[in-house]
XYZ file of N, CA, C and O in Angstrom:
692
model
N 98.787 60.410 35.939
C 98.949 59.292 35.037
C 100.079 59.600 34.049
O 99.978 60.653 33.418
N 101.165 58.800 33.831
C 102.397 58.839 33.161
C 101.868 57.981 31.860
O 101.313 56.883 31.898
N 102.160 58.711 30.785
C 102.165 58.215 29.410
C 103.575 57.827 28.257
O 104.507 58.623 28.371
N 103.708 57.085 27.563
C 105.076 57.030 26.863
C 104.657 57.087 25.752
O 103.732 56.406 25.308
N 105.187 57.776 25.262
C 104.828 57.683 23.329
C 106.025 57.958 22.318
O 106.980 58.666 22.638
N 105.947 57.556 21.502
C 107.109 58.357 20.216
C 106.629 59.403 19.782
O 105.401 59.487 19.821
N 107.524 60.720 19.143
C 107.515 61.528 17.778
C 108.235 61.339 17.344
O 109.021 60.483 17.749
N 108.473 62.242 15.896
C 109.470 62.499 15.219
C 109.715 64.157 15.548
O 109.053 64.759 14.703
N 110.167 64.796 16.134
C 110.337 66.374 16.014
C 111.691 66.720 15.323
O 112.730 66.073 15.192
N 111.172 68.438 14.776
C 112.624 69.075 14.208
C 112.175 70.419 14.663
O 111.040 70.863 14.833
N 113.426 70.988 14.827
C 113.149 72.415 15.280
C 113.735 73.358 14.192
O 114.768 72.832 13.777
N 113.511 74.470 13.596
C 113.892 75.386 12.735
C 113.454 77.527 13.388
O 112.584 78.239 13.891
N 114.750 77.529 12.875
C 114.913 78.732 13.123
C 113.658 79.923 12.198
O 113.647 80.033 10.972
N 113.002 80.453 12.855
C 112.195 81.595 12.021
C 112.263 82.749 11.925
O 111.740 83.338 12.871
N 112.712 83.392 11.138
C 113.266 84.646 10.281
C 112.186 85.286 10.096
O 112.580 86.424 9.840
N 111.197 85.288 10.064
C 109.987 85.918 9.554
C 108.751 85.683 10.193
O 107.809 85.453 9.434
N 108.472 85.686 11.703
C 107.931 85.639 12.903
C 105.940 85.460 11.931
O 105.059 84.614 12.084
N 105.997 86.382 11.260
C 104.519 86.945 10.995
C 104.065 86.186 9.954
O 102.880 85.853 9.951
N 105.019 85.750 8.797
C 104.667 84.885 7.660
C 104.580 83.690 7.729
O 103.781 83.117 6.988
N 105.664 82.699 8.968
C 105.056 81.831 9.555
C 104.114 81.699 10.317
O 103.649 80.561 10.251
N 103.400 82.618 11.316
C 102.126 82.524 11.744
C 101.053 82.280 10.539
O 100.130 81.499 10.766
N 101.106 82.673 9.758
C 100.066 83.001 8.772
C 100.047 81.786 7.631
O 98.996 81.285 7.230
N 101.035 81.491 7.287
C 101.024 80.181 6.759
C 100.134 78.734 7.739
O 99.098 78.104 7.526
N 101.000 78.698 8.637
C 100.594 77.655 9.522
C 99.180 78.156 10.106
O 98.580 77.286 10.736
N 98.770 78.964 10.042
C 97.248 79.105 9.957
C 96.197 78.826 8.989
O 95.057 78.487 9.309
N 96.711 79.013 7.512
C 96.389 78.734 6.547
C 96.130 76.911 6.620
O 95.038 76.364 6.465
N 97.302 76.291 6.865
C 97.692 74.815 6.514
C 96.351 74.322 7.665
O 95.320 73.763 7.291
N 96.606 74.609 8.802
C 95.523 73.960 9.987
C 94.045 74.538 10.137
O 93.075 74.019 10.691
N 94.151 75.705 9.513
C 92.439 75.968 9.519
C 91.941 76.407 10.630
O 90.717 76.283 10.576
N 92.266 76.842 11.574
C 91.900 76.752 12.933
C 93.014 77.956 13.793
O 94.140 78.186 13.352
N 92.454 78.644 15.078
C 92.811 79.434 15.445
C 94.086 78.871 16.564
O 93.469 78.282 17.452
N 95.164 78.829 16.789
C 96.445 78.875 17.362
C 95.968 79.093 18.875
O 95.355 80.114 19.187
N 96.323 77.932 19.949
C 96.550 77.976 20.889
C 97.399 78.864 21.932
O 98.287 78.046 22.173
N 97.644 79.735 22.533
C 98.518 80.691 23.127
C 99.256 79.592 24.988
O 98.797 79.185 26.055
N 100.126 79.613 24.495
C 100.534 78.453 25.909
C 102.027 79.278 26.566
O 103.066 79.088 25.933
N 102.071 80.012 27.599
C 103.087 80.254 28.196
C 103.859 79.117 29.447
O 103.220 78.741 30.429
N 104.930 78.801 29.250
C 105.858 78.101 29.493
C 106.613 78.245 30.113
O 107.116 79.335 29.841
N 107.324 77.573 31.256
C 108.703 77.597 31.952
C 109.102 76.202 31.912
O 108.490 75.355 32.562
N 110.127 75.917 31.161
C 111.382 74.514 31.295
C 111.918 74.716 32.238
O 112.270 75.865 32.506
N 112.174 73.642 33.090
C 113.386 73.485 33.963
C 113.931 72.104 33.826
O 113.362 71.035 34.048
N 115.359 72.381 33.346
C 115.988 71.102 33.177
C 117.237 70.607 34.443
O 118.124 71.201 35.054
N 116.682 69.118 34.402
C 117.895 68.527 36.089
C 118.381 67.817 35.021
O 118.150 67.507 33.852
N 119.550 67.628 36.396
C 120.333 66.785 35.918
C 120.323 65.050 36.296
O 120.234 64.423 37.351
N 120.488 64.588 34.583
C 120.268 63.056 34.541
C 121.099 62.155 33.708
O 121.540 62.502 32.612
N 121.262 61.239 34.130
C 122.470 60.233 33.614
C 122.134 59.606 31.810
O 122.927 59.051 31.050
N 120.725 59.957 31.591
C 120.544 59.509 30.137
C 119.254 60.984 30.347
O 118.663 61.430 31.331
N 119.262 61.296 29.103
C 118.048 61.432 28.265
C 118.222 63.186 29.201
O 119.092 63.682 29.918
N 116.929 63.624 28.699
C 116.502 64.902 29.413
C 115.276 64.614 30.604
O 114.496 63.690 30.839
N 115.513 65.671 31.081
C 113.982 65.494 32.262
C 114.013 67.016 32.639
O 114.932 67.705 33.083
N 112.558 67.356 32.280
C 112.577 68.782 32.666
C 111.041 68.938 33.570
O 110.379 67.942 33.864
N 110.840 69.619 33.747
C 109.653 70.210 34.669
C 109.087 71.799 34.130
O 109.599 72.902 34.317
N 107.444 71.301 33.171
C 107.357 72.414 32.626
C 105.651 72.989 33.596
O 104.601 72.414 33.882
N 106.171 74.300 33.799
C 105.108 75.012 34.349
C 104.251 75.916 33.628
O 104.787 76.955 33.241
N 103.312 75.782 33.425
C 101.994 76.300 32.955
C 101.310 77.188 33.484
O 100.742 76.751 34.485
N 100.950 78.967 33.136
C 100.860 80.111 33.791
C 99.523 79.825 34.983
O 99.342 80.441 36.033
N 98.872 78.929 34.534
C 97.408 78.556 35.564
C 97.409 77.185 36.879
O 96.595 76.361 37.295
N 98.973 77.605 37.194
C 99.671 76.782 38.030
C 99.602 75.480 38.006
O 99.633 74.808 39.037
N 99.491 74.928 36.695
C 99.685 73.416 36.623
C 101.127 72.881 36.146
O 102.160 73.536 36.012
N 100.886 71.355 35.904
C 102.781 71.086 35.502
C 102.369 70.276 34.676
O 101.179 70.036 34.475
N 103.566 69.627 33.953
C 104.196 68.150 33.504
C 105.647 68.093 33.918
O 106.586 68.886 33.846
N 105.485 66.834 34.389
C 107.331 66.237 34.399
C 107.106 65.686 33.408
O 106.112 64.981 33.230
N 108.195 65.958 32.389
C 108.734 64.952 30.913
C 109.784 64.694 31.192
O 110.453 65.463 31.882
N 110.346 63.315 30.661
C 111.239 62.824 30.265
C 111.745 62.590 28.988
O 110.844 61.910 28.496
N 112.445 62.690 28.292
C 112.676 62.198 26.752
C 114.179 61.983 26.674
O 115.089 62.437 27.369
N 114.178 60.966 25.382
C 115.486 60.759 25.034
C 115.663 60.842 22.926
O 115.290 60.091 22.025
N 116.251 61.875 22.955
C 116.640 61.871 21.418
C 117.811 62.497 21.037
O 118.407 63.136 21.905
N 118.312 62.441 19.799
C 119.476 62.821 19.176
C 119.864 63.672 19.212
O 118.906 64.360 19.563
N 120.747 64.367 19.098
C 120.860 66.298 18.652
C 121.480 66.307 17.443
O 122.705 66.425 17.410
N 120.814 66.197 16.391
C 121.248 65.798 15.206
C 120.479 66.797 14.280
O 119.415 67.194 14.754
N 120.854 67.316 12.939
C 119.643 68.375 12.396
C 118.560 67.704 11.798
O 118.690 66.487 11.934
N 117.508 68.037 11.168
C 116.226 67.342 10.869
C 115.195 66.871 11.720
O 115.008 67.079 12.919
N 114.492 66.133 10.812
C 114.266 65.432 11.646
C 114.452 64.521 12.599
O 115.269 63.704 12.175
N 113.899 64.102 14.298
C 114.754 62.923 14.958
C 113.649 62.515 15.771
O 112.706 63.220 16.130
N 113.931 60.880 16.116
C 112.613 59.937 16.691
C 113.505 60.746 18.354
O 114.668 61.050 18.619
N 111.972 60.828 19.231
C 112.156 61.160 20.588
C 110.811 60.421 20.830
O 109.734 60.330 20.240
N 111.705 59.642 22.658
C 110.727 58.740 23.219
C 110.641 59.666 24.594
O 111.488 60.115 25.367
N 109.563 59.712 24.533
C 109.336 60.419 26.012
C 107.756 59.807 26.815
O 106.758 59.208 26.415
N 108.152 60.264 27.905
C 106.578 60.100 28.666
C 106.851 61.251 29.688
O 107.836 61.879 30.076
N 105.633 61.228 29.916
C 105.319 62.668 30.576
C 103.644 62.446 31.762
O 102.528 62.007 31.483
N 104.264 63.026 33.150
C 103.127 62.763 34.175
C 102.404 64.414 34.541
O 103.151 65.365 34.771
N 101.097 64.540 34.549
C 100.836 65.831 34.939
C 101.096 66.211 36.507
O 100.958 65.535 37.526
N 101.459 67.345 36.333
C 101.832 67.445 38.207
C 100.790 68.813 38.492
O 100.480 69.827 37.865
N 100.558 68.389 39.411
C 99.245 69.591 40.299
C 99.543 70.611 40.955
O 98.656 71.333 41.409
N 101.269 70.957 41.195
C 101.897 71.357 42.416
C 103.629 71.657 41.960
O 104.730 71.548 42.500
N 103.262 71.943 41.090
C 105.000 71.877 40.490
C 106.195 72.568 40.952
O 107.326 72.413 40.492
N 105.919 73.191 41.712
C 106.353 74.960 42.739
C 106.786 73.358 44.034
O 107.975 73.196 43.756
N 106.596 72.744 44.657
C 107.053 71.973 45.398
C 107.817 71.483 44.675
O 108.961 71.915 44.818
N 107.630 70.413 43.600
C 108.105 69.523 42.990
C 109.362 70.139 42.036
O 110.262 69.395 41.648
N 109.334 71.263 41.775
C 110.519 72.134 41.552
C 111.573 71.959 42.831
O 112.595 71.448 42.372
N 111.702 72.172 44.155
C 112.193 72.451 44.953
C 112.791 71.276 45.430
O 113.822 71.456 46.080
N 112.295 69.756 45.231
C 112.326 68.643 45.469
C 113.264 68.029 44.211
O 114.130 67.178 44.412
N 113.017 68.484 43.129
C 114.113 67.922 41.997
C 115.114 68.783 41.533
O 115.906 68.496 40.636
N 115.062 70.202 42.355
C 116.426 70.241 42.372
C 117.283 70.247 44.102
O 118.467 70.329 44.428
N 116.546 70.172 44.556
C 117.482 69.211 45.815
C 118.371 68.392 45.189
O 119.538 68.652 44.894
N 117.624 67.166 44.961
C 117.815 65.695 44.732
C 118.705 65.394 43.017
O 119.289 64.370 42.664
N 118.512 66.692 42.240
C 119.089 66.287 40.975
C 120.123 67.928 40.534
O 121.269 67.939 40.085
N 119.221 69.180 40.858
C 120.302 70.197 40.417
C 119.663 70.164 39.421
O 119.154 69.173 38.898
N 119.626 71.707 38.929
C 119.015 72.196 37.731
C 119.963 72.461 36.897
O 121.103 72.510 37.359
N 119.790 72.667 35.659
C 121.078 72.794 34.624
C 120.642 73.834 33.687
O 121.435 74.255 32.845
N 119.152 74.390 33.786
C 118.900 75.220 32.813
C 117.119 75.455 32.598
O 116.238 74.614 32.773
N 117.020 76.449 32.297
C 115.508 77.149 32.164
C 115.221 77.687 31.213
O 115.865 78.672 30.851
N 114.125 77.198 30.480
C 113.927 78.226 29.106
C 112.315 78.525 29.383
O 111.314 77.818 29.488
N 112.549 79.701 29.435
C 110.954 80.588 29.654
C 110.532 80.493 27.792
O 111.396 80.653 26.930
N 109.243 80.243 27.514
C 108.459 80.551 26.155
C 107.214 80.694 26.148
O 106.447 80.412 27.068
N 106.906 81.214 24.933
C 105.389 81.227 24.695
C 104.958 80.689 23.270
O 105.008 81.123 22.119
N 104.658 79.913 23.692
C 104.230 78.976 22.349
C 102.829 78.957 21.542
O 101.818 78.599 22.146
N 102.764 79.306 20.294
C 101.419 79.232 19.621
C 101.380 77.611 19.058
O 102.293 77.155 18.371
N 100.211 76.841 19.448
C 100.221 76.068 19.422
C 99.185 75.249 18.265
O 98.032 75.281 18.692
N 99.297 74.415 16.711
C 98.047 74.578 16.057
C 98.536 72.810 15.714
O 99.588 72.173 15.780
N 97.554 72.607 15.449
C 97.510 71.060 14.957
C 97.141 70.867 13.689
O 96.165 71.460 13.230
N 98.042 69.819 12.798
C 97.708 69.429 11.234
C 97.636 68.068 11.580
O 98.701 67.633 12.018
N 96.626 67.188 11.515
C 96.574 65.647 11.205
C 97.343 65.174 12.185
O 96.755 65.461 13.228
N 98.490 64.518 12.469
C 98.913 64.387 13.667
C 100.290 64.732 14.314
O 101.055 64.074 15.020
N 100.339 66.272 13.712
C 101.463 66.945 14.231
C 100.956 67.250 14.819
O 99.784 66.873 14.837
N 101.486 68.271 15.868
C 101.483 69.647 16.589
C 102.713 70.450 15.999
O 103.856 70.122 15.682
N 102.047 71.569 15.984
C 103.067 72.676 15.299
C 102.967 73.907 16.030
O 101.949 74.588 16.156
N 104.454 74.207 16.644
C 104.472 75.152 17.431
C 104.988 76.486 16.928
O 105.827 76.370 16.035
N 104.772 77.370 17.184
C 105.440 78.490 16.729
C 106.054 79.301 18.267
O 105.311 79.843 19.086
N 107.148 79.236 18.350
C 107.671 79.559 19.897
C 108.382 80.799 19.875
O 109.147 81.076 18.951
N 108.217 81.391 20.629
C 109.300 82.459 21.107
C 109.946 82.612 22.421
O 109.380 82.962 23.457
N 111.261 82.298 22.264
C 111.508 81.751 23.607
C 112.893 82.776 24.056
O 113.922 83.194 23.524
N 112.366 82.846 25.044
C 113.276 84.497 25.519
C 114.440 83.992 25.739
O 114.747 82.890 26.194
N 115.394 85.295 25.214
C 117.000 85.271 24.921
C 117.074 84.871 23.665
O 118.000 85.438 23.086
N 116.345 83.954 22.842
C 116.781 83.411 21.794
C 115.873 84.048 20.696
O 116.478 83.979 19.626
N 114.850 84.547 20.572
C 114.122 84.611 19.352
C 112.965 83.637 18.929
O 112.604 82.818 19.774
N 112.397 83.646 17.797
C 111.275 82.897 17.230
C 111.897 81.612 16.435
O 112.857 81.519 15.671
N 110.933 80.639 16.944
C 111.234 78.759 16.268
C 110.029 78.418 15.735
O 108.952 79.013 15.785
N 110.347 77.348 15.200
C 108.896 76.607 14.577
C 109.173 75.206 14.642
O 109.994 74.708 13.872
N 108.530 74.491 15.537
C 108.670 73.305 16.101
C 107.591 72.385 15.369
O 106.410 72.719 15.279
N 108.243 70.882 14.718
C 107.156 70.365 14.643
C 107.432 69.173 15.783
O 108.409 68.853 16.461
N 106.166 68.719 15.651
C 106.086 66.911 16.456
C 105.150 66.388 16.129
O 103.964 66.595 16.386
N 105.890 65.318 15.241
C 104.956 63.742 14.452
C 104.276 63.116 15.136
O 104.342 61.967 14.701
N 103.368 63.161 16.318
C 103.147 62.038 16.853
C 103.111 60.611 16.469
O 102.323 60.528 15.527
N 103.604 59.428 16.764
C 103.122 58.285 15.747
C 102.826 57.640 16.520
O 103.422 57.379 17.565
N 101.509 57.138 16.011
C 100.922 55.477 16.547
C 101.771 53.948 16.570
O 102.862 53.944 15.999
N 101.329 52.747 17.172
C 101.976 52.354 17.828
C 102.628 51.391 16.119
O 103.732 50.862 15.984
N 101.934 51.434 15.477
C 102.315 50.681 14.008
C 102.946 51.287 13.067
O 103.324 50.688 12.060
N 103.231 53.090 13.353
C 103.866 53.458 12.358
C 105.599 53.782 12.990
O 105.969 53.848 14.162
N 106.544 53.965 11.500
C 107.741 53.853 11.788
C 108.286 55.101 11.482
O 107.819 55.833 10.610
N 109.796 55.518 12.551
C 109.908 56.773 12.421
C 110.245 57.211 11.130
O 110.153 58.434 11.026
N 110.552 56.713 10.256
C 110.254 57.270 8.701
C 108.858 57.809 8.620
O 108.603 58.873 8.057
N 108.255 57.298 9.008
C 106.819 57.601 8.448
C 106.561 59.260 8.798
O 106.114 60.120 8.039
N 106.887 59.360 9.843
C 106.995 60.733 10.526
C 108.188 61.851 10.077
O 108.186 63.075 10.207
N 109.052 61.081 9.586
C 110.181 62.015 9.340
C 109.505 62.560 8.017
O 109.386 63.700 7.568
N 109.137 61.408 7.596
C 108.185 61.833 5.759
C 107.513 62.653 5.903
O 107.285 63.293 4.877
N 107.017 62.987 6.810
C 105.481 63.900 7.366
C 105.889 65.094 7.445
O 105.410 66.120 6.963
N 107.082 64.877 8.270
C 107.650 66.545 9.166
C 108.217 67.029 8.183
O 108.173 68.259 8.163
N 108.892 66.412 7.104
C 109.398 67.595 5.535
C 108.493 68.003 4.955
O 108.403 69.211 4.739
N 107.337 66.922 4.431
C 106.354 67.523 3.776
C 105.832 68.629 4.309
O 105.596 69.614 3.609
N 105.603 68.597 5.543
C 105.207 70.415 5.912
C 105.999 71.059 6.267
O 105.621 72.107 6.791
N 107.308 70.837 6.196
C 108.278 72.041 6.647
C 108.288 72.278 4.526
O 109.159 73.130 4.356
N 107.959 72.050 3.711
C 108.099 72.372 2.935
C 106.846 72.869 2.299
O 106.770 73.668 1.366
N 105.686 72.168 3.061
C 104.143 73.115 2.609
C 104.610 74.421 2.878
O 104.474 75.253 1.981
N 105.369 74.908 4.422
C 105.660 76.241 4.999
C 106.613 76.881 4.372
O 106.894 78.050 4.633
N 107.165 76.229 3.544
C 108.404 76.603 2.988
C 109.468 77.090 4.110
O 109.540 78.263 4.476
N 110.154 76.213 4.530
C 110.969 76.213 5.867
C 112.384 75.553 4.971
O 112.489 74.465 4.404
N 113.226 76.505 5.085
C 114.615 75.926 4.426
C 115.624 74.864 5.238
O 115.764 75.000 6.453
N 116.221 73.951 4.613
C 116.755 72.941 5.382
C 118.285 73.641 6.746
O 118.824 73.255 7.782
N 118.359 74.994 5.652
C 119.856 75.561 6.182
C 119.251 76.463 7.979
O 119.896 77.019 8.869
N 117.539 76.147 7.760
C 117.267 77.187 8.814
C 116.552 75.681 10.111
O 115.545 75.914 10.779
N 117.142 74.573 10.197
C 117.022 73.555 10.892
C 117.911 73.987 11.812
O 118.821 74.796 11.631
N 117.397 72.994 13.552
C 118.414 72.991 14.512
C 118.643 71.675 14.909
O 117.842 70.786 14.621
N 119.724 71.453 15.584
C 120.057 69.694 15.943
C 119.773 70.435 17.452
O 118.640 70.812 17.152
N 119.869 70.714 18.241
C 119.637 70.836 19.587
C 118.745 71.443 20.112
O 117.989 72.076 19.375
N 118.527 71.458 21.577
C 116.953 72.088 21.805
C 117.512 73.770 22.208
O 118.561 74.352 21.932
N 116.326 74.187 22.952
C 116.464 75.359 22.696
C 117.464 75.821 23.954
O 118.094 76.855 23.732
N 117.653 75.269 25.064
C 118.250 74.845 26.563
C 120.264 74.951 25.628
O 121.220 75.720 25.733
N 119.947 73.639 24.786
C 121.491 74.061 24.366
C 121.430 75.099 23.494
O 122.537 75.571 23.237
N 120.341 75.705 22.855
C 121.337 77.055 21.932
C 121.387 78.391 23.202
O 122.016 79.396 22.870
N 120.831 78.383 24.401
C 120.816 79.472 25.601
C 122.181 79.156 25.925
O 122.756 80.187 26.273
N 123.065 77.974 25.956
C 123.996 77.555 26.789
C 124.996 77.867 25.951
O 126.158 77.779 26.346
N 124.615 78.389 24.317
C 125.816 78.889 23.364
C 126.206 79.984 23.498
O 127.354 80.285 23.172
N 124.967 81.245 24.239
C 125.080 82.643 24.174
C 126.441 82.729 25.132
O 126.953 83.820 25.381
């Protein structure tokens, strides 16, 4: 079943791997999800589409389309679970060509209706990802409002923001 929804996400660089764990534990109350990851990104005429694999051999195909801009930014995506992704890998890059892979491991904790990731994603180092989810009545302000207020509960500096995902800062090395 394929779903479409909005966020607002921003990604920021983390300097201090252990003090952001511990904060964002503090803020959510609750013990951090452990989620290991493989991106694979094809190639597509708009937006991104990647194929992410999950260590207990499950998938999602996502699609999304957003800015690469710093801060916060509205991203529309939908995303189908795949059962078999090890085929479906082999099949989209036939048909499309891969452009890039980012292996991570993501701690994963929820505040109200973020998700807040704390990632470490090999070659690059430690991030702290948020994503606004918003319902179908609220506007991406509403979310952008959201995602400062806790990048500033965490005390997350504006100079330590990224405009691109993590696929383009691998493609800078």
């Amino acid at each position: 079943m394929s779903q479409k929804t909005r966020n607002v996400e921003i990604k920021a660089r983390v300097n201090d791997v252990k003090d952001i764990i511990k904060k964002v534990a503090g803020l959510c109350n609750t013990k951090a999800e452990v989620i290991e990851q493989t991106d694979t990104f094809y190639k597509t005429e708009n937006g991104r589409l990647k194929l992410r694999e999950f260590k207990d051999g499950t998938g999602e195909l996502i699609y999304y389309e957003r800015p690469d801009v710093e801060g916060p930014k509205l991203s529309n995506y939908s995303k189908s679970m795949v059962i078999d992704p090890t085929s479906l890998k082999t099949v989209l890059q036939m048909a499309l060509g891969a452009i890039g892979t980012v292996k991570k491991t993501r701690m994963l904790s929820h505040f109200n209706q973020t998700r807040i990731h704390v990632d470490e994603v090999v070659g690059l180092g430690n991030f702290l990802e948020l994503e606004v989810v918003l319902s179908d009545n609220q506007k991406p302000e509403d979310g952008i409002q959201t995602a400062q207020m806790i990048l500033e509960m965490l005390g997350v500096p504006a100079s330590d923001l990224l405009s691109g995902s993590y696929l383009d800062c691998l493609k800078l090395l």
